[in-house]
Short mmCIF file of C-alpha atoms in Angstrom, two decimals:
data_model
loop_
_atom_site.label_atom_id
_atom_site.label_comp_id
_atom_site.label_asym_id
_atom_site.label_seq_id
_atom_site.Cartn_x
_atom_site.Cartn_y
_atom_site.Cartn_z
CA UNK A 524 111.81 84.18 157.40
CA UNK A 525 112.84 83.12 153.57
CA UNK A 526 115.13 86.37 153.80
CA UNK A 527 117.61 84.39 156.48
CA UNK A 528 117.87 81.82 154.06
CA UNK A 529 120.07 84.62 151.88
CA UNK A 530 122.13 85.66 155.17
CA UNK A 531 125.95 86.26 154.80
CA UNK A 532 126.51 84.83 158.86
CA UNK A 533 126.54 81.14 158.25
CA UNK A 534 125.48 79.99 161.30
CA UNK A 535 122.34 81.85 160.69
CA UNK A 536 121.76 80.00 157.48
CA UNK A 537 123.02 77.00 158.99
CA UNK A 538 119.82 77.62 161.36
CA UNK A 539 117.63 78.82 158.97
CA UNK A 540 118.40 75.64 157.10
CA UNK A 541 117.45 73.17 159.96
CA UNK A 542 114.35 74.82 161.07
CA UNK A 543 113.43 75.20 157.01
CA UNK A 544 113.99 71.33 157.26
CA UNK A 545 112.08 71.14 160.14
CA UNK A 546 108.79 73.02 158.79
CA UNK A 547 109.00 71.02 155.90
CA UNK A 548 108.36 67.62 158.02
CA UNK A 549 106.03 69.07 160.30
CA UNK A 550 104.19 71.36 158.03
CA UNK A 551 104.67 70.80 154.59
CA UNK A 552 102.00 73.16 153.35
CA UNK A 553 102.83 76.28 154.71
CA UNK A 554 105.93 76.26 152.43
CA UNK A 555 104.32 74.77 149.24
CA UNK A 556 104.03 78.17 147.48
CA UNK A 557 107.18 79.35 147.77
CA UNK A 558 109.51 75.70 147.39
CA UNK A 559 110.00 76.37 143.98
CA UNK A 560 110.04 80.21 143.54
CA UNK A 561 112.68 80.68 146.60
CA UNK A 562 113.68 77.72 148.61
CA UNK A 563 114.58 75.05 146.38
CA UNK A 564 117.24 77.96 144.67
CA UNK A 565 118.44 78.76 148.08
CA UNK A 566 118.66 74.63 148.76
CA UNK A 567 120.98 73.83 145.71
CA UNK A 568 122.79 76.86 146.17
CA UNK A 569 123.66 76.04 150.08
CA UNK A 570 124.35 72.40 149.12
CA UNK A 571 127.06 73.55 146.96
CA UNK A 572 128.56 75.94 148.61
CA UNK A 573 132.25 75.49 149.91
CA UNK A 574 134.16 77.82 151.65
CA UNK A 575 137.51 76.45 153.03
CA UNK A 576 140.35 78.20 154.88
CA UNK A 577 143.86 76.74 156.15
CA UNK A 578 144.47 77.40 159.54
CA UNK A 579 148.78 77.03 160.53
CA UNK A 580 149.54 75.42 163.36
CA UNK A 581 153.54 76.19 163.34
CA UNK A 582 154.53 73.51 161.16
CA UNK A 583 151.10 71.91 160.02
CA UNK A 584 148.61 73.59 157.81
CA UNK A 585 144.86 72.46 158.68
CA UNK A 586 141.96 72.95 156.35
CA UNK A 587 138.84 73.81 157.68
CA UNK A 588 134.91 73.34 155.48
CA UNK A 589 132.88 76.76 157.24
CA UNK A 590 130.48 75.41 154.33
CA UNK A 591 130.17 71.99 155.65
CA UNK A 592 127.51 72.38 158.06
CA UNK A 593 125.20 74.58 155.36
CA UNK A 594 125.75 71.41 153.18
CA UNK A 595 124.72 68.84 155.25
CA UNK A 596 121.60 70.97 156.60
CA UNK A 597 120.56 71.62 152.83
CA UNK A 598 120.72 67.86 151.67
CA UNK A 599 118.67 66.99 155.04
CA UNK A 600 115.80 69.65 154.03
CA UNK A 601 116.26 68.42 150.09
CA UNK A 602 116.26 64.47 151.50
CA UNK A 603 112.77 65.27 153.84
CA UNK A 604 111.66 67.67 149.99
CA UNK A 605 112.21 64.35 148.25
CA UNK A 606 110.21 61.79 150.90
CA UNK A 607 107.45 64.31 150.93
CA UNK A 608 107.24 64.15 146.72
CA UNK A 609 107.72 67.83 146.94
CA UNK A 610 110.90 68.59 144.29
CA UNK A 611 108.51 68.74 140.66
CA UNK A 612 112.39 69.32 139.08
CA UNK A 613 114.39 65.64 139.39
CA UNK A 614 116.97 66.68 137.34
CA UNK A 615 118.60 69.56 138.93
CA UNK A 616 118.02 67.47 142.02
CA UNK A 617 120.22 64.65 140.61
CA UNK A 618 122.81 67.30 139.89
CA UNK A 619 123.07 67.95 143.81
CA UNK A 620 122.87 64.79 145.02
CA UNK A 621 125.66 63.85 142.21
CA UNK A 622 127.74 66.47 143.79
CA UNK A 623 126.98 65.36 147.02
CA UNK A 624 127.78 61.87 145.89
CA UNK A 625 131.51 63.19 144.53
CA UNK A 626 131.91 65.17 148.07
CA UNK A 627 133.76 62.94 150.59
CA UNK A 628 132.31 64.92 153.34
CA UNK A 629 128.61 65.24 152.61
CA UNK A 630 128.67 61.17 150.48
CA UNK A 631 126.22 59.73 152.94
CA UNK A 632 123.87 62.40 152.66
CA UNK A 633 123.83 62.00 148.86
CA UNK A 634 123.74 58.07 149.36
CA UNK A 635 120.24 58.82 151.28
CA UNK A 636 118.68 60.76 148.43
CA UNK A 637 119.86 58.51 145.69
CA UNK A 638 117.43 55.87 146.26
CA UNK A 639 114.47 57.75 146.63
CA UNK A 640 114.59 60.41 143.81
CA UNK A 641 113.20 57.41 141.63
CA UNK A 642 110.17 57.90 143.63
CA UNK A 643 109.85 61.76 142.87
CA UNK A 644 106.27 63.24 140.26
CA UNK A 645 108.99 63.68 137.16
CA UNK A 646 111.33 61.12 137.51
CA UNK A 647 108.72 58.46 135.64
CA UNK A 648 110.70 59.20 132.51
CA UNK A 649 113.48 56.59 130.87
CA UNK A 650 115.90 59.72 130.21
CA UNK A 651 116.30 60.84 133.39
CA UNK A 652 116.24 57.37 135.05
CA UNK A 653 118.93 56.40 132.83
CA UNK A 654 120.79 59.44 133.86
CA UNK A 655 120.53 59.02 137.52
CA UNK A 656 121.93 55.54 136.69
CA UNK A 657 125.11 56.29 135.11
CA UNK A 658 125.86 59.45 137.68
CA UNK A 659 125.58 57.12 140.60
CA UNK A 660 127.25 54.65 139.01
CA UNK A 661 130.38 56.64 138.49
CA UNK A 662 130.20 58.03 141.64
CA UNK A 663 130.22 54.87 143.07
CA UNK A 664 133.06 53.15 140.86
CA UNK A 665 134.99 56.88 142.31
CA UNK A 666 134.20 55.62 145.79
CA UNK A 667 135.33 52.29 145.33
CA UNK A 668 138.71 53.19 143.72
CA UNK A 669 139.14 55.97 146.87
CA UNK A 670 138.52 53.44 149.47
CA UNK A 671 141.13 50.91 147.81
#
């Protein structure tokens, strides 16, 4: 199953994604052994990943995000990771959800996870709070100066 997670069709991952997300809410033990050694890599990789092509529609060029979907279906799985106190490593966590956070597409997603990776075994130290602080800031003051 783990091996679909590393498929080249996206819509496979896309599906191996959701019912990944899905197994994780339901049955949270069955993939405690292998979050860290497998999924979690295959989780910030997919949350990352963009792959955009221009369609031309005679006069108008059209960009299309294939990644989009993987990208929202790996920040559900990492938001249902984080309410279950499952991620052990905050800090590449924050990275994703800072990226998410800088992503027009995927912001809300990242806005869901902000608030809780506080709450997450590693995060009780004042480095790495104050480092969520000041990404989320910025990414917020960003926001604020797009939606102007």
């Amino acid at each position: 199953y783990l091996r679909l997670l590393r498929d080249d069709d996206l819509d496979v991952k896309r599906a191996a994604l959701l019912s990944l997300n899905t197994l994780i809410h339901h049955q949270h033990d069955l993939v405690q052994d292998a979050l860290a050694r497998e999924i979690l890599p295959c989780l910030y990789e997919a949350s990352k990943m963009k792959i955009v092509r221009v369609i031309d529609l005679g006069p108008f060029k059209h960009k299309v995000d294939d990644g989009l979907p993987l990208r929202k279906a790996a920040l559900a799985a990492l938001a249902t990771l984080v309410d279950r106190k499952a991620i052990q490593d905050t800090a590449q966590c924050v990275d994703v959800v800072a990226g998410a956070l800088a992503d027009a597409d995927v912001r809300k997603g990242g806005w869901r996870l902000a608030p809780a990776l506080p709450a997450c075994p590693d995060a009780d130290d004042a480095p790495l709070c104050m480092s969520v602080s000041r990404r989320f800031f910025r990414c917020s003051c960003a926001a604020l100066k797009v939606a102007k």
